[in-house]
Each structure stands twice: as C-alpha cells, then as structure tokens.
mmCIF file of C-alpha atoms in Angstrom:
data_model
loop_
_atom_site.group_PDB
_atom_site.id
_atom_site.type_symbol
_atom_site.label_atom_id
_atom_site.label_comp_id
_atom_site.label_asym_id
_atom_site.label_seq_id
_atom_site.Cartn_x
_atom_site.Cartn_y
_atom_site.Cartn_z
ATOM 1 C CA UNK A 1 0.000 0.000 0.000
ATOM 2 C CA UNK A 2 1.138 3.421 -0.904
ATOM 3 C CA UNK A 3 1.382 5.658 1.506
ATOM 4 C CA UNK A 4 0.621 10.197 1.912
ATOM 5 C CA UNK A 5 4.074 9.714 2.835
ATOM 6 C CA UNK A 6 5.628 7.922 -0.062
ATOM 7 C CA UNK A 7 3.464 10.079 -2.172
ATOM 8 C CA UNK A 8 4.857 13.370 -1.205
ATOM 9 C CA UNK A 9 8.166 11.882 -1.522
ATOM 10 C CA UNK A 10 7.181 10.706 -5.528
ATOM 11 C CA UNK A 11 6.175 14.040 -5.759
ATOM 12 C CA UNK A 12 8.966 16.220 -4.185
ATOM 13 C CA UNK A 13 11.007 13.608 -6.935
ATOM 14 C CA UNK A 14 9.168 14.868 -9.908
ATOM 15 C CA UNK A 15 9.121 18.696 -9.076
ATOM 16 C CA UNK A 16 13.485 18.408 -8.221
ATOM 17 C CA UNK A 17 13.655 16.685 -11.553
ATOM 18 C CA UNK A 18 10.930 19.420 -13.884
ATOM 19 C CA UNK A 19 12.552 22.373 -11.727
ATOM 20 C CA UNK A 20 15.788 20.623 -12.620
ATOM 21 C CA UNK A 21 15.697 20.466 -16.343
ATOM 22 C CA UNK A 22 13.771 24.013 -16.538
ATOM 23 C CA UNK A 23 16.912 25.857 -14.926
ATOM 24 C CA UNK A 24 19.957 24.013 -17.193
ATOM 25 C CA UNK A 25 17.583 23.664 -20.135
ATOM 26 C CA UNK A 26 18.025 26.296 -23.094
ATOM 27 C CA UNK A 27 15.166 28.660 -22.593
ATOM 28 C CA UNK A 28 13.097 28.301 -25.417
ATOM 29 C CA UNK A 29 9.909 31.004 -24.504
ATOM 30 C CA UNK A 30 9.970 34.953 -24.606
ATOM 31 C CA UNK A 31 9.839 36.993 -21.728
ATOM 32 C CA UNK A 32 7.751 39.403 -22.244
ATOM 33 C CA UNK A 33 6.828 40.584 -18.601
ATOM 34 C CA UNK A 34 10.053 41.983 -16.799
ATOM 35 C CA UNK A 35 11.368 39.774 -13.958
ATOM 36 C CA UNK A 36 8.821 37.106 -14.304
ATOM 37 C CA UNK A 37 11.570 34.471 -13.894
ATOM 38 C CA UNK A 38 11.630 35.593 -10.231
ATOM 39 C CA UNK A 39 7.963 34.321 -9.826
ATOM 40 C CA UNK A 40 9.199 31.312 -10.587
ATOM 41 C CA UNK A 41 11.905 30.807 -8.800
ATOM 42 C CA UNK A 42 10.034 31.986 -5.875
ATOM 43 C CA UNK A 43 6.870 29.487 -6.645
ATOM 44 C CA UNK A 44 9.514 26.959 -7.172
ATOM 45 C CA UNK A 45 11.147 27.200 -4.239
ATOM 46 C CA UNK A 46 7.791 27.251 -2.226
ATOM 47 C CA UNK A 47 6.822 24.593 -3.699
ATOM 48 C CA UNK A 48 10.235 22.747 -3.051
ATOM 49 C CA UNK A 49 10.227 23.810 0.681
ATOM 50 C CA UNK A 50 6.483 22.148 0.932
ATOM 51 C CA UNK A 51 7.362 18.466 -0.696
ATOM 52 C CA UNK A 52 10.152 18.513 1.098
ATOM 53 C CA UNK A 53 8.015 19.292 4.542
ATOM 54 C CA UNK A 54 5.512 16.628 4.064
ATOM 55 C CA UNK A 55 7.910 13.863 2.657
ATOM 56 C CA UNK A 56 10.126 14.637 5.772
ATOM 57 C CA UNK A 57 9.048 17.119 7.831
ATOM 58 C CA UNK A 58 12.460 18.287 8.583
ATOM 59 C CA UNK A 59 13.926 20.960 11.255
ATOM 60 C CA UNK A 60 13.431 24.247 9.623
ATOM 61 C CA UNK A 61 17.440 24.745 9.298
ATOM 62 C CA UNK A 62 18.189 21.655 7.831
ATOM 63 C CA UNK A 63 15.387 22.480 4.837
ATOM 64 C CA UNK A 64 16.365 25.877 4.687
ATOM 65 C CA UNK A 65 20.072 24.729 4.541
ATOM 66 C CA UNK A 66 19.694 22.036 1.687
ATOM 67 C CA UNK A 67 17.400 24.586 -0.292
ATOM 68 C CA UNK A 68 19.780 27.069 -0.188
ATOM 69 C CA UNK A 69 22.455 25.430 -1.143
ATOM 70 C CA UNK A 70 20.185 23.881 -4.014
ATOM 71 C CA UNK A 71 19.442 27.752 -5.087
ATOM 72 C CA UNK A 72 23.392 28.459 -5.226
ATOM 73 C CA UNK A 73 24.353 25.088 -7.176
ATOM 74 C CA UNK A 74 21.780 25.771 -10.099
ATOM 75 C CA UNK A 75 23.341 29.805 -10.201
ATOM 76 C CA UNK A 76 26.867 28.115 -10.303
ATOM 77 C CA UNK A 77 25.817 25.790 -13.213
ATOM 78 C CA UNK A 78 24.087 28.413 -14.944
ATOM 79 C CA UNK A 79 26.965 30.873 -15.033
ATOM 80 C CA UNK A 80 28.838 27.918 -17.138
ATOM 81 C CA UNK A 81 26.350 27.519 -19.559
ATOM 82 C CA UNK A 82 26.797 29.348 -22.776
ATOM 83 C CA UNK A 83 22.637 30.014 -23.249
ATOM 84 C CA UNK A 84 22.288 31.001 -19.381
ATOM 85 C CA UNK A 85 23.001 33.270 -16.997
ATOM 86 C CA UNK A 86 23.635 33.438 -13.423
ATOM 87 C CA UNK A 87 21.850 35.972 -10.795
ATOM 88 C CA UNK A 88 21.937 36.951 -7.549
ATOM 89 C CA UNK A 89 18.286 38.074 -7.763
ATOM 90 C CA UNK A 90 17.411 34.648 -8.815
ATOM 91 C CA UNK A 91 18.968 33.349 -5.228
ATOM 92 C CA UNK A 92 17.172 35.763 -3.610
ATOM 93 C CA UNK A 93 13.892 35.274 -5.109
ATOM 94 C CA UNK A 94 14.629 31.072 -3.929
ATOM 95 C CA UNK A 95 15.570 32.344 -0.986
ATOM 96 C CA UNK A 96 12.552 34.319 -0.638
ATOM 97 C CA UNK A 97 9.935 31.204 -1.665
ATOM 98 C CA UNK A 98 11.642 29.306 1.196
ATOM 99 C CA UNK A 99 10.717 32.126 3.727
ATOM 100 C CA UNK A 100 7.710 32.807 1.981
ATOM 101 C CA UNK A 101 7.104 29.199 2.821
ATOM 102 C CA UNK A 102 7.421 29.046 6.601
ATOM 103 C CA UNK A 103 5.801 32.094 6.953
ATOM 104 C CA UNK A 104 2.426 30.420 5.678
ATOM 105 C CA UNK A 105 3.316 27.199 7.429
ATOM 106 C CA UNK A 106 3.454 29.603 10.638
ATOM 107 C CA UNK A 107 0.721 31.476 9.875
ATOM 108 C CA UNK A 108 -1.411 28.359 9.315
ATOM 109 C CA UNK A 109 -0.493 26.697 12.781
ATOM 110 C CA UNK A 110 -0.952 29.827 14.657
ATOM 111 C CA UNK A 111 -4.536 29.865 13.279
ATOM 112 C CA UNK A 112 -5.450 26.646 14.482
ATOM 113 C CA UNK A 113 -4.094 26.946 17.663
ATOM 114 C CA UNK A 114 -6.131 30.170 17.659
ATOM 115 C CA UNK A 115 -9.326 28.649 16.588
ATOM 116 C CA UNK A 116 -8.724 25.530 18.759
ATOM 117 C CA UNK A 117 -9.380 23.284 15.676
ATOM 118 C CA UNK A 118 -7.974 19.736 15.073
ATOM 119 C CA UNK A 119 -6.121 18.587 11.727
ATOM 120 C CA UNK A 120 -7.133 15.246 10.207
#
C-alpha cells in the first residue's frame, strides 16, 4: 500500500527533476513581462520547501540549509552555460519562496491553535 508519505516523496522527486531540467535547459519562450523568472523561482522554491516538509518534515534549518544550497548550485551551473546566466536576484527570489514558505506554514499553525481546531 502506498502511503501520503511515499506520495509526497514521488512528488517532491518529480518537481526536483521538472525544476531541474527548466533551470539548465536552453530557454526556449519569450519573456515578455520583466522579472517574471523571479515568480518562478520563488513558486519553485515554495513549492520545493512544501514536498520537502511533508515527505520529511524536517527541522526548519536543515530544509532551509539544503534549499539554499540547491538555489546556489543551479546559479553556479548556470553561469557555465553558454545560453544562461547566473543571478543573484534569482537566489534571492529562492531564498525568498523558502521564507515565503514558513511564513504560511506559521501562519497556518498559529490559526489553528487560535481557533482551537484539530487537523485530520
């Protein structure tokens, strides 16, 4: 039997590997709206920091930590690719969904503490 567990964990998989290959890939679509690569590093990111809490629900530095570090690897690869480009606004913008992250996780535990209410 598959577990919520084992799921999350499939799924964290699958979003490293898409976010993955999006970042080294050769961009092949137009930017037309200025900076919207930073959305998506930030929604990545988030969305990285969540799989990773459910799969594992690790200490917040430890997530932070390996995120990070995730962040500066794929700027370091990109500034030796010949079609990319590294930034430190892109690191910032991970560094950002990560925060951006907790804070909801935070916000979301203090209001059911706050409304006394019970998670399945």
């Amino acid at each position: 039997m598959i577990t919520k567990n084992t799921l999350f964990k499939l799924a964290l998989a699958v979003a490293f590997v898409v976010i993955s290959y999006l970042v080294f890939s050769r961009p092949t679509y137009s930017q037309s709206i200025p900076n919207i690569d930073k959305v998506g590093h930030l929604g990545s990111f988030f969305c990285l920091s969540y799989l990773s809490y459910l799969a594992f629900r690790p200490k917040w530095y430890w997530l932070s930590l390996t995120l990070a570090s995730y962040a500066i690897l794929i700027e370091l690869v990109q500034s030796r690719l010949p079609y990319r480009s590294a930034s430190v606004a892109d690191v910032i913008a991970d560094f950002a969904g990560i925060a951006l992250f907790y804070f909801c996780n935070w916000a979301y535990g203090k209001y059911f503490r706050a409304a006394q209410l019970q998670e399945d």
